[in-house]
Amino acid sequence: SGSATVSVTSFGTGNVNNTFQNNDIRKTQIGIYSGGASAANKNTGTVISQNVMNAASPNNLTTGGILVNFDNGASITRNDIGNIIKHDGTVGTTGTAFGIALGVVPSNTVTAFGGSDVTNATVTRNKIDNLTQLNSTGFSAFGIVVNSVTSGTTLVANNMLSQIRAASTSSDFSGGIIAGGGTGSTTQIYANTVSMSVARGAASFPSYGLAIGSGNPTVDVRDNIFYNTQTTSSTGKMYAIANGSSTFTNMTSSHNDLVTTVGASFFVGQTGGLGTTGTDQIDLLAWQTATGQDTVGSVSVDPLLASASDLHLQVTSPMINAGTALAPVTVDFDGDPRPLTTPDIGADEIVAGTLAFTSATYS
């Protein structure tokens, strides 16, 4: 949905109140594209909901799931996006693989996250699994991208993101959620589960559960699981969370699970820059000391997820009842209700079963 030109840089005037719902999309480069005219003339009323874009090869998508440009108030919810294979390590193409992108997809950069402003979006209850770009010359793979803007509040909540990987070289990277920030805007990142797993080939640049752009943006990060156990045969490092800023006065972060595995290439956090320019924070204490964040309710423990691609919690998970109540998050990924106090951390809420007894007379 754009202008008369069929392209993901096609900017259309008056594409308002469009709904893309209940579609099964296969064998395309990008599943759904919606573009407004400009930053001053955005689309409104865009709804992208309950679409399936997870077909296996050879019917899979090859570049991205959902791309929205120049929009205000888009609702992107309950979409199932997966098996996007840009390059499997043997065959494929160059470029970035992505799940959901608000604004131009960042390409070959760890510093600039701007373009085609999307403001006041709601991105909730989406599943993104198995995004692969293993071209040996590098490139990136991103789950959810929120580009830098200068107004509005965008909510990213209750999403499950898994197995997002790229053999990134300078200056590409892999990221579960990318929050560009931007002075004057607010990004709310609530109750998501991001599991960065599986091998990344010979990646020499990092992977992140959450990467936040520089400039001390207003970003609120609570009740999330950022879990990174990816591997590389080269020098790439793995992080649960990163903030490209050196000051963190506009950041709110608490009640998160920030965890990586043990090894010389694994760090809970990175500060002062993304890529290879930042400072590594080896564990939760180092991240807390550097940022002043995640000192309340945050932990660094195995969340006990069901599997690499099923990010529901096991019943013995330490995430249960460990979160903090968030006004915009009243249900979980599945639509199960969240309690008014102490919800579970992550996108899944374990709901206690209720036993029902019937009366009877026995003799």
PDB file of N, CA and C in Angstrom, residues 130-203:
ATOM      1  N   ASN A 130      12.975 -17.294  13.872  1.00  0.00           N
ATOM      2  CA  ASN A 130      13.824 -17.811  12.800  1.00  0.00           C
ATOM      3  C   ASN A 130      13.989 -16.809  11.658  1.00  0.00           C
ATOM      4  N   LEU A 131      14.732 -15.742  11.935  1.00  0.00           N
ATOM      5  CA  LEU A 131      15.161 -14.788  10.920  1.00  0.00           C
ATOM      6  C   LEU A 131      16.656 -15.039  10.682  1.00  0.00           C
ATOM      7  N   THR A 132      17.020 -15.358   9.462  1.00  0.00           N
ATOM      8  CA  THR A 132      18.376 -15.827   9.195  1.00  0.00           C
ATOM      9  C   THR A 132      19.012 -15.055   8.048  1.00  0.00           C
ATOM     10  N   GLN A 133      20.203 -14.498   8.315  1.00  0.00           N
ATOM     11  CA  GLN A 133      21.025 -13.873   7.288  1.00  0.00           C
ATOM     12  C   GLN A 133      22.476 -14.290   7.540  1.00  0.00           C
ATOM     13  N   LEU A 134      22.867 -15.392   6.929  1.00  0.00           N
ATOM     14  CA  LEU A 134      24.186 -15.953   7.173  1.00  0.00           C
ATOM     15  C   LEU A 134      25.128 -15.780   5.989  1.00  0.00           C
ATOM     16  N   ASN A 135      24.893 -14.755   5.176  1.00  0.00           N
ATOM     17  CA  ASN A 135      25.827 -14.431   4.115  1.00  0.00           C
ATOM     18  C   ASN A 135      27.201 -14.161   4.730  1.00  0.00           C
ATOM     19  N   SER A 136      28.231 -14.764   4.187  1.00  0.00           N
ATOM     20  CA  SER A 136      29.556 -14.671   4.798  1.00  0.00           C
ATOM     21  C   SER A 136      30.145 -13.274   4.754  1.00  0.00           C
ATOM     22  N   THR A 137      29.559 -12.385   3.936  1.00  0.00           N
ATOM     23  CA  THR A 137      30.065 -11.008   3.895  1.00  0.00           C
ATOM     24  C   THR A 137      29.394 -10.114   4.917  1.00  0.00           C
ATOM     25  N   GLY A 138      28.487 -10.674   5.736  1.00  0.00           N
ATOM     26  CA  GLY A 138      27.933  -9.911   6.840  1.00  0.00           C
ATOM     27  C   GLY A 138      26.446  -9.666   6.749  1.00  0.00           C
ATOM     28  N   PHE A 139      26.032  -8.413   7.017  1.00  0.00           N
ATOM     29  CA  PHE A 139      24.646  -7.952   7.029  1.00  0.00           C
ATOM     30  C   PHE A 139      23.972  -8.224   8.389  1.00  0.00           C
ATOM     31  N   SER A 140      22.713  -7.784   8.503  1.00  0.00           N
ATOM     32  CA  SER A 140      22.041  -7.730   9.799  1.00  0.00           C
ATOM     33  C   SER A 140      20.754  -8.541   9.798  1.00  0.00           C
ATOM     34  N   ALA A 141      20.265  -8.808  11.012  1.00  0.00           N
ATOM     35  CA  ALA A 141      18.944  -9.402  11.206  1.00  0.00           C
ATOM     36  C   ALA A 141      18.318  -8.753  12.428  1.00  0.00           C
ATOM     37  N   PHE A 142      17.101  -8.236  12.284  1.00  0.00           N
ATOM     38  CA  PHE A 142      16.413  -7.512  13.352  1.00  0.00           C
ATOM     39  C   PHE A 142      15.011  -8.078  13.553  1.00  0.00           C
ATOM     40  N   GLY A 143      14.597  -8.217  14.806  1.00  0.00           N
ATOM     41  CA  GLY A 143      13.246  -8.659  15.107  1.00  0.00           C
ATOM     42  C   GLY A 143      12.234  -7.540  14.962  1.00  0.00           C
ATOM     43  N   ILE A 144      12.304  -6.559  15.866  1.00  0.00           N
ATOM     44  CA  ILE A 144      11.426  -5.386  15.828  1.00  0.00           C
ATOM     45  C   ILE A 144      12.302  -4.144  15.827  1.00  0.00           C
ATOM     46  N   VAL A 145      12.082  -3.255  14.867  1.00  0.00           N
ATOM     47  CA  VAL A 145      12.832  -2.001  14.760  1.00  0.00           C
ATOM     48  C   VAL A 145      11.891  -0.834  15.000  1.00  0.00           C
ATOM     49  N   VAL A 146      12.221   0.012  15.985  1.00  0.00           N
ATOM     50  CA  VAL A 146      11.497   1.255  16.225  1.00  0.00           C
ATOM     51  C   VAL A 146      12.460   2.390  15.920  1.00  0.00           C
ATOM     52  N   ASN A 147      12.271   3.040  14.778  1.00  0.00           N
ATOM     53  CA  ASN A 147      13.211   4.070  14.369  1.00  0.00           C
ATOM     54  C   ASN A 147      13.104   5.323  15.227  1.00  0.00           C
ATOM     55  N   SER A 148      14.150   6.112  15.205  1.00  0.00           N
ATOM     56  CA  SER A 148      14.216   7.349  15.964  1.00  0.00           C
ATOM     57  C   SER A 148      13.230   8.373  15.412  1.00  0.00           C
ATOM     58  N   VAL A 149      12.412   8.943  16.311  1.00  0.00           N
ATOM     59  CA  VAL A 149      11.477  10.017  15.955  1.00  0.00           C
ATOM     60  C   VAL A 149      11.524  11.091  17.038  1.00  0.00           C
ATOM     61  N   THR A 150      10.849  12.194  16.829  1.00  0.00           N
ATOM     62  CA  THR A 150      10.936  13.328  17.762  1.00  0.00           C
ATOM     63  C   THR A 150       9.617  13.642  18.444  1.00  0.00           C
ATOM     64  N   SER A 151       8.635  12.733  18.368  1.00  0.00           N
ATOM     65  CA  SER A 151       7.358  12.967  19.046  1.00  0.00           C
ATOM     66  C   SER A 151       6.654  11.637  19.253  1.00  0.00           C
ATOM     67  N   GLY A 152       5.658  11.667  20.140  1.00  0.00           N
ATOM     68  CA  GLY A 152       4.790  10.510  20.311  1.00  0.00           C
ATOM     69  C   GLY A 152       5.332   9.451  21.244  1.00  0.00           C
ATOM     70  N   THR A 153       4.459   8.479  21.543  1.00  0.00           N
ATOM     71  CA  THR A 153       4.786   7.343  22.399  1.00  0.00           C
ATOM     72  C   THR A 153       4.477   6.051  21.657  1.00  0.00           C
ATOM     73  N   THR A 154       5.464   5.198  21.524  1.00  0.00           N
ATOM     74  CA  THR A 154       5.282   3.907  20.864  1.00  0.00           C
ATOM     75  C   THR A 154       5.412   2.793  21.899  1.00  0.00           C
ATOM     76  N   LEU A 155       4.458   1.861  21.870  1.00  0.00           N
ATOM     77  CA  LEU A 155       4.417   0.741  22.805  1.00  0.00           C
ATOM     78  C   LEU A 155       4.801  -0.544  22.091  1.00  0.00           C
ATOM     79  N   VAL A 156       5.794  -1.253  22.649  1.00  0.00           N
ATOM     80  CA  VAL A 156       6.203  -2.572  22.171  1.00  0.00           C
ATOM     81  C   VAL A 156       6.040  -3.525  23.345  1.00  0.00           C
ATOM     82  N   ALA A 157       5.031  -4.401  23.310  1.00  0.00           N
ATOM     83  CA  ALA A 157       4.699  -5.193  24.495  1.00  0.00           C
ATOM     84  C   ALA A 157       4.210  -6.584  24.128  1.00  0.00           C
ATOM     85  N   ASN A 158       4.515  -7.546  25.002  1.00  0.00           N
ATOM     86  CA  ASN A 158       3.972  -8.912  24.902  1.00  0.00           C
ATOM     87  C   ASN A 158       4.355  -9.618  23.604  1.00  0.00           C
ATOM     88  N   ASN A 159       5.511  -9.279  23.050  1.00  0.00           N
ATOM     89  CA  ASN A 159       5.973  -9.957  21.844  1.00  0.00           C
ATOM     90  C   ASN A 159       6.940 -11.076  22.210  1.00  0.00           C
ATOM     91  N   MET A 160       6.952 -12.146  21.402  1.00  0.00           N
ATOM     92  CA  MET A 160       7.910 -13.237  21.552  1.00  0.00           C
ATOM     93  C   MET A 160       8.822 -13.260  20.335  1.00  0.00           C
ATOM     94  N   LEU A 161      10.131 -13.112  20.566  1.00  0.00           N
ATOM     95  CA  LEU A 161      11.104 -13.056  19.478  1.00  0.00           C
ATOM     96  C   LEU A 161      12.209 -14.075  19.734  1.00  0.00           C
ATOM     97  N   SER A 162      12.490 -14.906  18.735  1.00  0.00           N
ATOM     98  CA  SER A 162      13.468 -15.978  18.939  1.00  0.00           C
ATOM     99  C   SER A 162      14.249 -16.271  17.663  1.00  0.00           C
ATOM    100  N   GLN A 163      15.479 -16.791  17.835  1.00  0.00           N
ATOM    101  CA  GLN A 163      16.324 -17.291  16.759  1.00  0.00           C
ATOM    102  C   GLN A 163      16.512 -16.257  15.643  1.00  0.00           C
ATOM    103  N   ILE A 164      16.956 -15.068  16.037  1.00  0.00           N
ATOM    104  CA  ILE A 164      17.222 -13.979  15.093  1.00  0.00           C
ATOM    105  C   ILE A 164      18.736 -13.862  14.968  1.00  0.00           C
ATOM    106  N   ARG A 165      19.275 -14.154  13.792  1.00  0.00           N
ATOM    107  CA  ARG A 165      20.721 -14.284  13.704  1.00  0.00           C
ATOM    108  C   ARG A 165      21.252 -13.786  12.360  1.00  0.00           C
ATOM    109  N   ALA A 166      22.461 -13.235  12.427  1.00  0.00           N
ATOM    110  CA  ALA A 166      23.166 -12.813  11.219  1.00  0.00           C
ATOM    111  C   ALA A 166      24.664 -12.979  11.446  1.00  0.00           C
ATOM    112  N   ALA A 167      25.363 -13.323  10.379  1.00  0.00           N
ATOM    113  CA  ALA A 167      26.825 -13.439  10.431  1.00  0.00           C
ATOM    114  C   ALA A 167      27.427 -12.044  10.230  1.00  0.00           C
ATOM    115  N   SER A 168      27.108 -11.147  11.147  1.00  0.00           N
ATOM    116  CA  SER A 168      27.366  -9.717  10.971  1.00  0.00           C
ATOM    117  C   SER A 168      28.847  -9.386  10.992  1.00  0.00           C
ATOM    118  N   THR A 169      29.237  -8.547  10.027  1.00  0.00           N
ATOM    119  CA  THR A 169      30.563  -7.946  10.028  1.00  0.00           C
ATOM    120  C   THR A 169      30.386  -6.431  10.078  1.00  0.00           C
ATOM    121  N   SER A 170      31.468  -5.709  10.253  1.00  0.00           N
ATOM    122  CA  SER A 170      31.395  -4.253  10.403  1.00  0.00           C
ATOM    123  C   SER A 170      30.605  -3.610   9.254  1.00  0.00           C
ATOM    124  N   SER A 171      29.607  -2.813   9.599  1.00  0.00           N
ATOM    125  CA  SER A 171      29.129  -2.466  10.924  1.00  0.00           C
ATOM    126  C   SER A 171      27.677  -2.888  11.109  1.00  0.00           C
ATOM    127  N   ASP A 172      27.414  -4.144  10.755  1.00  0.00           N
ATOM    128  CA  ASP A 172      26.086  -4.730  10.931  1.00  0.00           C
ATOM    129  C   ASP A 172      25.989  -5.395  12.298  1.00  0.00           C
ATOM    130  N   PHE A 173      24.786  -5.871  12.652  1.00  0.00           N
ATOM    131  CA  PHE A 173      24.622  -6.612  13.901  1.00  0.00           C
ATOM    132  C   PHE A 173      23.293  -7.345  13.897  1.00  0.00           C
ATOM    133  N   SER A 174      23.087  -8.166  14.899  1.00  0.00           N
ATOM    134  CA  SER A 174      21.818  -8.856  15.100  1.00  0.00           C
ATOM    135  C   SER A 174      21.132  -8.240  16.313  1.00  0.00           C
ATOM    136  N   GLY A 175      19.819  -8.067  16.253  1.00  0.00           N
ATOM    137  CA  GLY A 175      19.111  -7.488  17.380  1.00  0.00           C
ATOM    138  C   GLY A 175      17.698  -8.007  17.486  1.00  0.00           C
ATOM    139  N   GLY A 176      17.283  -8.340  18.697  1.00  0.00           N
ATOM    140  CA  GLY A 176      15.900  -8.722  18.926  1.00  0.00           C
ATOM    141  C   GLY A 176      14.984  -7.523  18.765  1.00  0.00           C
ATOM    142  N   ILE A 177      15.162  -6.526  19.646  1.00  0.00           N
ATOM    143  CA  ILE A 177      14.418  -5.271  19.569  1.00  0.00           C
ATOM    144  C   ILE A 177      15.426  -4.138  19.431  1.00  0.00           C
ATOM    145  N   ILE A 178      15.202  -3.251  18.452  1.00  0.00           N
ATOM    146  CA  ILE A 178      16.036  -2.074  18.237  1.00  0.00           C
ATOM    147  C   ILE A 178      15.185  -0.848  18.527  1.00  0.00           C
ATOM    148  N   ALA A 179      15.594  -0.039  19.508  1.00  0.00           N
ATOM    149  CA  ALA A 179      14.862   1.165  19.882  1.00  0.00           C
ATOM    150  C   ALA A 179      15.727   2.375  19.559  1.00  0.00           C
ATOM    151  N   GLY A 180      15.405   3.060  18.475  1.00  0.00           N
ATOM    152  CA  GLY A 180      16.209   4.206  18.060  1.00  0.00           C
ATOM    153  C   GLY A 180      16.112   5.393  18.989  1.00  0.00           C
ATOM    154  N   GLY A 181      14.961   5.524  19.681  1.00  0.00           N
ATOM    155  CA  GLY A 181      14.794   6.639  20.599  1.00  0.00           C
ATOM    156  C   GLY A 181      14.445   7.915  19.859  1.00  0.00           C
ATOM    157  N   GLY A 182      15.146   8.998  20.170  1.00  0.00           N
ATOM    158  CA  GLY A 182      14.868  10.292  19.547  1.00  0.00           C
ATOM    159  C   GLY A 182      14.356  11.292  20.569  1.00  0.00           C
ATOM    160  N   THR A 183      14.967  12.457  20.633  1.00  0.00           N
ATOM    161  CA  THR A 183      14.568  13.508  21.577  1.00  0.00           C
ATOM    162  C   THR A 183      13.135  13.936  21.311  1.00  0.00           C
ATOM    163  N   GLY A 184      12.315  13.908  22.354  1.00  0.00           N
ATOM    164  CA  GLY A 184      10.912  14.293  22.237  1.00  0.00           C
ATOM    165  C   GLY A 184       9.964  13.125  22.123  1.00  0.00           C
ATOM    166  N   SER A 185      10.491  11.932  21.945  1.00  0.00           N
ATOM    167  CA  SER A 185       9.643  10.744  21.837  1.00  0.00           C
ATOM    168  C   SER A 185       9.831   9.855  23.054  1.00  0.00           C
ATOM    169  N   THR A 186       8.886   8.924  23.234  1.00  0.00           N
ATOM    170  CA  THR A 186       8.972   7.922  24.303  1.00  0.00           C
ATOM    171  C   THR A 186       8.749   6.547  23.696  1.00  0.00           C
ATOM    172  N   THR A 187       9.600   5.596  24.082  1.00  0.00           N
ATOM    173  CA  THR A 187       9.430   4.213  23.655  1.00  0.00           C
ATOM    174  C   THR A 187       9.220   3.353  24.889  1.00  0.00           C
ATOM    175  N   GLN A 188       8.089   2.665  24.936  1.00  0.00           N
ATOM    176  CA  GLN A 188       7.771   1.766  26.040  1.00  0.00           C
ATOM    177  C   GLN A 188       8.011   0.330  25.590  1.00  0.00           C
ATOM    178  N   ILE A 189       8.910  -0.350  26.270  1.00  0.00           N
ATOM    179  CA  ILE A 189       9.249  -1.733  25.945  1.00  0.00           C
ATOM    180  C   ILE A 189       8.870  -2.568  27.158  1.00  0.00           C
ATOM    181  N   TYR A 190       7.707  -3.214  27.091  1.00  0.00           N
ATOM    182  CA  TYR A 190       7.099  -3.856  28.242  1.00  0.00           C
ATOM    183  C   TYR A 190       6.823  -5.339  27.974  1.00  0.00           C
ATOM    184  N   ALA A 191       7.238  -6.183  28.896  1.00  0.00           N
ATOM    185  CA  ALA A 191       6.794  -7.579  28.961  1.00  0.00           C
ATOM    186  C   ALA A 191       7.006  -8.345  27.663  1.00  0.00           C
ATOM    187  N   ASN A 192       8.166  -8.175  27.054  1.00  0.00           N
ATOM    188  CA  ASN A 192       8.540  -8.961  25.885  1.00  0.00           C
ATOM    189  C   ASN A 192       9.468 -10.102  26.305  1.00  0.00           C
ATOM    190  N   THR A 193       9.473 -11.172  25.528  1.00  0.00           N
ATOM    191  CA  THR A 193      10.444 -12.241  25.708  1.00  0.00           C
ATOM    192  C   THR A 193      11.281 -12.341  24.444  1.00  0.00           C
ATOM    193  N   VAL A 194      12.579 -12.100  24.592  1.00  0.00           N
ATOM    194  CA  VAL A 194      13.514 -12.151  23.468  1.00  0.00           C
ATOM    195  C   VAL A 194      14.567 -13.206  23.785  1.00  0.00           C
ATOM    196  N   SER A 195      14.642 -14.223  22.944  1.00  0.00           N
ATOM    197  CA  SER A 195      15.629 -15.282  23.118  1.00  0.00           C
ATOM    198  C   SER A 195      16.505 -15.344  21.874  1.00  0.00           C
ATOM    199  N   MET A 196      17.720 -14.843  22.009  1.00  0.00           N
ATOM    200  CA  MET A 196      18.688 -14.872  20.914  1.00  0.00           C
ATOM    201  C   MET A 196      19.509 -16.145  21.060  1.00  0.00           C
ATOM    202  N   SER A 197      19.246 -17.112  20.167  1.00  0.00           N
ATOM    203  CA  SER A 197      19.933 -18.395  20.265  1.00  0.00           C
ATOM    204  C   SER A 197      20.393 -18.838  18.887  1.00  0.00           C
ATOM    205  N   VAL A 198      21.015 -19.961  18.794  1.00  0.00           N
ATOM    206  CA  VAL A 198      21.590 -20.614  17.621  1.00  0.00           C
ATOM    207  C   VAL A 198      22.830 -19.888  17.107  1.00  0.00           C
ATOM    208  N   ALA A 199      23.606 -20.580  16.277  1.00  0.00           N
ATOM    209  CA  ALA A 199      24.908 -20.089  15.818  1.00  0.00           C
ATOM    210  C   ALA A 199      24.751 -18.989  14.779  1.00  0.00           C
ATOM    211  N   ARG A 200      25.731 -18.053  14.787  1.00  0.00           N
ATOM    212  CA  ARG A 200      25.713 -16.898  13.887  1.00  0.00           C
ATOM    213  C   ARG A 200      26.803 -16.973  12.823  1.00  0.00           C
ATOM    214  N   GLY A 201      27.369 -18.136  12.592  1.00  0.00           N
ATOM    215  CA  GLY A 201      28.443 -18.221  11.613  1.00  0.00           C
ATOM    216  C   GLY A 201      29.672 -17.478  12.102  1.00  0.00           C
ATOM    217  N   ALA A 202      30.409 -16.876  11.172  1.00  0.00           N
ATOM    218  CA  ALA A 202      31.646 -16.170  11.524  1.00  0.00           C
ATOM    219  C   ALA A 202      31.368 -14.685  11.749  1.00  0.00           C
ATOM    220  N   ALA A 203      30.437 -14.386  12.655  1.00  0.00           N
ATOM    221  CA  ALA A 203      30.070 -12.993  12.941  1.00  0.00           C
ATOM    222  C   ALA A 203      31.161 -12.309  13.750  1.00  0.00           C
TER     223      ALA A 203
END
